[in-house]
Coordinates of C-alpha atoms in Angstrom, one line a residue:
X1 CA -0.1 0.3 0.0
X2 CA 1.6 3.1 -0.9
X3 CA 1.9 6.4 1.3
X4 CA -1.0 8.8 1.5
X5 CA -1.1 12.2 -0.4
X6 CA -0.2 15.2 1.7
X7 CA -2.7 18.0 2.0
X8 CA -0.9 20.5 4.1
X9 CA 2.5 21.9 4.9
X10 CA 2.5 20.9 8.3
X11 CA 2.3 17.0 6.5
X12 CA 5.4 17.7 4.4
X13 CA 6.9 19.0 7.3
X14 CA 6.3 16.0 9.3
X15 CA 7.3 13.8 6.2
X16 CA 10.7 15.6 5.7
X17 CA 11.5 15.3 9.7
X18 CA 10.9 11.2 9.6
X19 CA 13.2 11.1 6.6
X20 CA 15.8 13.4 8.2
X21 CA 19.3 12.1 9.2
X22 CA 21.1 14.0 11.6
X23 CA 24.3 12.8 10.0
X24 CA 23.4 13.9 6.7
X25 CA 22.8 17.0 8.1
X26 CA 26.1 17.9 9.3
X27 CA 27.6 17.1 6.3
X28 CA 25.1 19.1 4.1
X29 CA 25.7 22.3 6.6
X30 CA 29.3 22.0 5.6
X31 CA 28.9 21.4 2.1
X32 CA 26.6 24.3 1.7
X33 CA 28.9 26.7 3.6
X34 CA 26.3 27.6 6.3
X35 CA 29.1 28.9 8.8
X36 CA 30.0 32.1 9.5
X37 CA 30.7 34.1 6.4
X38 CA 29.8 31.3 4.2
X39 CA 27.2 32.2 1.2
X40 CA 24.8 30.1 3.2
X41 CA 25.4 31.3 6.5
X42 CA 22.3 30.5 9.2
X43 CA 20.4 28.1 6.7
X44 CA 19.5 25.0 8.5
X45 CA 19.3 21.4 7.2
X46 CA 17.9 18.7 8.7
X47 CA 19.5 15.6 6.5
X48 CA 16.9 14.7 4.0
X49 CA 18.4 12.8 0.8
X50 CA 17.2 14.8 -2.4
X51 CA 15.5 11.5 -3.8
X52 CA 13.6 11.1 -0.5
X53 CA 12.4 14.9 -0.9
X54 CA 11.2 14.2 -4.4
X55 CA 9.2 11.5 -3.3
X56 CA 7.6 13.3 -0.5
X57 CA 7.0 16.1 -3.2
X58 CA 5.0 13.5 -5.7
X59 CA 2.6 13.3 -2.9
X60 CA 2.1 16.7 -2.3
X61 CA 1.1 18.3 -5.5
X62 CA -2.5 19.0 -4.3
X63 CA -1.4 21.7 -1.7
X64 CA -3.4 25.0 -1.7
X65 CA -0.9 27.5 -3.0
X66 CA -1.1 29.3 0.5
X67 CA 0.7 25.8 1.9
X68 CA 3.4 25.8 -0.7
X69 CA 4.1 29.4 0.2
X70 CA 4.5 28.3 4.0
X71 CA 7.1 25.5 2.8
X72 CA 9.1 28.0 0.7
X73 CA 9.4 30.4 3.4
X74 CA 10.6 28.0 5.9
X75 CA 14.0 28.7 7.6
X76 CA 14.4 24.6 7.0
X77 CA 16.5 24.0 3.7
X78 CA 14.7 20.9 2.8
X79 CA 11.3 22.2 3.3
X80 CA 12.2 25.1 0.9
X81 CA 13.4 22.7 -1.5
X82 CA 10.0 20.5 -1.3
X83 CA 7.9 23.7 -1.9
X84 CA 9.9 24.7 -4.9
X85 CA 9.7 21.5 -6.0
X86 CA 5.9 21.0 -5.9
X87 CA 5.9 24.4 -7.9
X88 CA 8.1 23.0 -10.7
X89 CA 6.3 19.7 -11.1
X90 CA 2.9 21.6 -11.2
X91 CA 4.3 23.8 -13.9
X92 CA 5.7 20.9 -16.0
X93 CA 2.2 19.0 -15.6
X94 CA 0.4 22.2 -16.6
X95 CA 2.6 21.9 -19.8
X96 CA 1.5 18.7 -21.1
X97 CA 0.2 19.0 -24.5
X98 CA -3.5 17.1 -23.9
X99 CA -4.3 19.2 -20.7
X100 CA -2.5 22.2 -20.8
X101 CA -3.3 25.0 -18.4
X102 CA -1.5 28.5 -19.2
X103 CA -3.1 29.9 -16.4
X104 CA -1.7 27.4 -13.9
X105 CA 1.7 27.7 -15.5
X106 CA 1.6 31.8 -15.2
X107 CA 0.6 31.5 -11.6
X108 CA 3.6 29.2 -10.5
X109 CA 5.8 31.4 -12.4
X110 CA 4.8 34.6 -10.6
X111 CA 4.8 32.5 -7.6
X112 CA 8.3 31.8 -8.1
X113 CA 9.6 35.4 -9.0
X114 CA 7.6 36.4 -5.6
X115 CA 9.7 33.5 -3.6
X116 CA 13.0 34.7 -5.5
X117 CA 12.1 38.5 -4.8
X118 CA 11.4 37.7 -1.1
X119 CA 14.9 35.7 -0.6
X120 CA 13.5 32.6 -0.4
X121 CA 15.7 30.8 -3.4
X122 CA 18.9 31.4 -1.4
X123 CA 21.1 28.6 -2.2
X124 CA 22.8 27.1 -5.5
X125 CA 20.8 23.9 -5.6
X126 CA 17.1 25.8 -4.9
X127 CA 18.2 27.9 -8.1
X128 CA 19.6 25.3 -10.0
X129 CA 16.6 23.0 -9.7
X130 CA 14.0 25.7 -10.5
X131 CA 15.2 28.7 -12.5
X132 CA 15.3 26.9 -15.8
X133 CA 11.9 25.9 -15.5
X134 CA 10.0 28.5 -13.6
X135 CA 11.7 31.3 -15.5
X136 CA 13.7 30.2 -18.2
X137 CA 10.6 28.2 -19.8
X138 CA 8.7 31.3 -19.6
X139 CA 10.7 34.0 -21.1
X140 CA 12.6 31.7 -23.5
X141 CA 9.9 29.4 -24.8
X142 CA 11.5 28.7 -28.1
X143 CA 14.2 29.8 -30.3
X144 CA 15.2 32.2 -31.6
X145 CA 14.0 34.1 -28.6
X146 CA 12.0 37.5 -29.1
X147 CA 14.3 39.3 -26.3
X148 CA 17.6 38.1 -25.6
X149 CA 17.5 39.8 -22.3
X150 CA 14.1 40.3 -21.2
X151 CA 13.3 42.8 -18.7
X152 CA 13.0 40.3 -16.1
X153 CA 16.5 38.6 -16.4
X154 CA 17.9 42.0 -16.9
X155 CA 16.5 43.0 -13.6
X156 CA 17.5 39.8 -12.1
X157 CA 21.1 40.4 -13.5
X158 CA 21.3 43.9 -12.0
X159 CA 20.3 42.5 -8.4
X160 CA 22.4 42.5 -5.1
X161 CA 21.1 39.2 -4.7
X162 CA 24.0 36.8 -5.5
X163 CA 21.0 34.4 -5.6
X164 CA 19.0 36.6 -8.0
X165 CA 22.0 36.9 -10.3
X166 CA 22.2 33.2 -10.4
X167 CA 18.6 32.8 -11.3
X168 CA 19.3 34.8 -14.2
X169 CA 22.1 32.8 -15.3
X170 CA 20.5 29.5 -14.7
X171 CA 17.4 30.6 -16.6
X172 CA 19.2 30.7 -19.9
X173 CA 19.6 27.1 -20.1
X174 CA 16.2 27.0 -21.6
X175 CA 17.0 29.1 -24.2
X176 CA 20.2 27.2 -24.8
X177 CA 17.9 23.7 -24.8
X178 CA 15.6 25.6 -27.5
X179 CA 18.7 26.0 -29.6
X180 CA 19.2 30.0 -29.0
X181 CA 22.7 30.8 -27.4
X182 CA 22.4 34.5 -27.3
X183 CA 20.7 35.1 -23.9
X184 CA 23.6 32.8 -22.2
X185 CA 26.1 35.0 -23.6
X186 CA 24.6 38.0 -23.3
X187 CA 24.2 37.4 -19.3
X188 CA 27.8 36.0 -19.1
X189 CA 29.3 39.1 -20.6
X190 CA 27.2 41.2 -17.9
X191 CA 28.8 39.1 -15.1
X192 CA 32.4 39.0 -16.5
X193 CA 33.2 41.7 -13.4
X194 CA 31.0 40.0 -10.8
X195 CA 33.1 39.3 -7.8
X196 CA 31.0 35.9 -6.8
X197 CA 32.5 32.4 -7.6
X198 CA 29.3 30.8 -7.4
X199 CA 28.1 33.0 -10.7
X200 CA 31.5 32.6 -12.3
X201 CA 30.6 28.5 -12.2
X202 CA 27.0 29.1 -13.3
X203 CA 28.0 31.5 -16.2
X204 CA 31.0 29.2 -17.2
X205 CA 28.5 26.3 -17.2
X206 CA 26.2 27.9 -19.5
X207 CA 29.0 29.0 -21.7
X208 CA 30.1 25.3 -21.8
X209 CA 26.5 24.1 -22.7
X210 CA 26.3 26.5 -25.6
X211 CA 29.4 25.2 -27.2
X212 CA 28.0 21.6 -26.4
X213 CA 24.4 22.1 -27.4
X214 CA 24.3 24.6 -29.8
X215 CA 27.1 26.2 -31.3
X216 CA 30.8 25.6 -30.8
X217 CA 31.6 28.9 -32.7
X218 CA 29.5 31.0 -30.6
X219 CA 31.4 29.9 -27.5
X220 CA 34.7 30.4 -29.2
X221 CA 33.8 33.8 -30.5
X222 CA 32.6 34.8 -27.2
X223 CA 36.2 33.4 -26.1
X224 CA 38.4 35.0 -28.3
X225 CA 36.5 38.3 -27.4
X226 CA 36.3 37.8 -23.4
X227 CA 39.0 35.4 -22.4
X228 CA 41.6 37.7 -21.5
X229 CA 39.5 39.3 -18.7
X230 CA 36.9 36.5 -17.7
X231 CA 37.4 35.1 -14.0
X232 CA 39.6 31.9 -14.2
X233 CA 36.6 29.8 -12.6
X234 CA 34.2 31.0 -15.4
X235 CA 36.8 30.1 -17.8
X236 CA 37.8 27.1 -16.7
X237 CA 34.1 25.8 -16.8
X238 CA 33.7 27.3 -20.1
X239 CA 36.7 25.6 -21.9
X240 CA 36.0 22.2 -20.2
X241 CA 35.0 20.3 -23.4
X242 CA 37.2 21.8 -25.8
X243 CA 40.2 20.4 -27.3
X244 CA 43.1 20.3 -25.2
X245 CA 45.1 22.8 -27.3
X246 CA 42.4 25.0 -27.8
X247 CA 41.5 25.2 -23.8
X248 CA 45.0 25.5 -22.8
X249 CA 45.4 28.8 -25.2
X250 CA 42.5 30.5 -23.8
X251 CA 43.3 29.4 -20.7
X252 CA 46.5 31.2 -21.1
X253 CA 44.8 34.3 -22.1
X254 CA 43.6 34.9 -18.6

């Protein structure tokens, strides 16, 4: 007999608590830099594995939006992740061809932006699990896109929040998958002088995917123009899949 459906934030919270592992929590707290001065300072982990969280999310898709919002605003990392993944799954299901629900997709998109602006999408795993779908698939639905840098994305890139800027970066993965490298290139160029290593990694990852999935020449053209001033981490990620000689040449330019 399967596990019952969950209908309230309190039910999800109890299910996550039952799956928690204190030893795992300690490791996660160290991995995600929750100590003083870390990028996730004061974040709280209870030690739930991601597959277990996703299983609980699968039982939580009928939660009212207010209950999802309660999870997303939680001080506990796994509860925020669960709430955000409920939004992702609802958005995806609302996009199925035979039962498409554009109103539901728009509502989840707006709720996501509210969560980003409120500072609840505040670690790299939360961003990476959500931004491509809940932002990118809305603003970059096809290739070529109408706007290389829509106002929503431009605003996030200009934000003082590290996590808002990372949301902007990862949203461009949707454009890459649709065959258009331009949004990723534009956002990466805006972040060349950004001081945050987590953004260097994200932008480099997107540049690498441009070269792998869409257009190697678009990547190398960007590198020819910008490699000399790219942060080393961004350049390293962007060139991972180039031929060794080309990789060495670009990295020597930095």
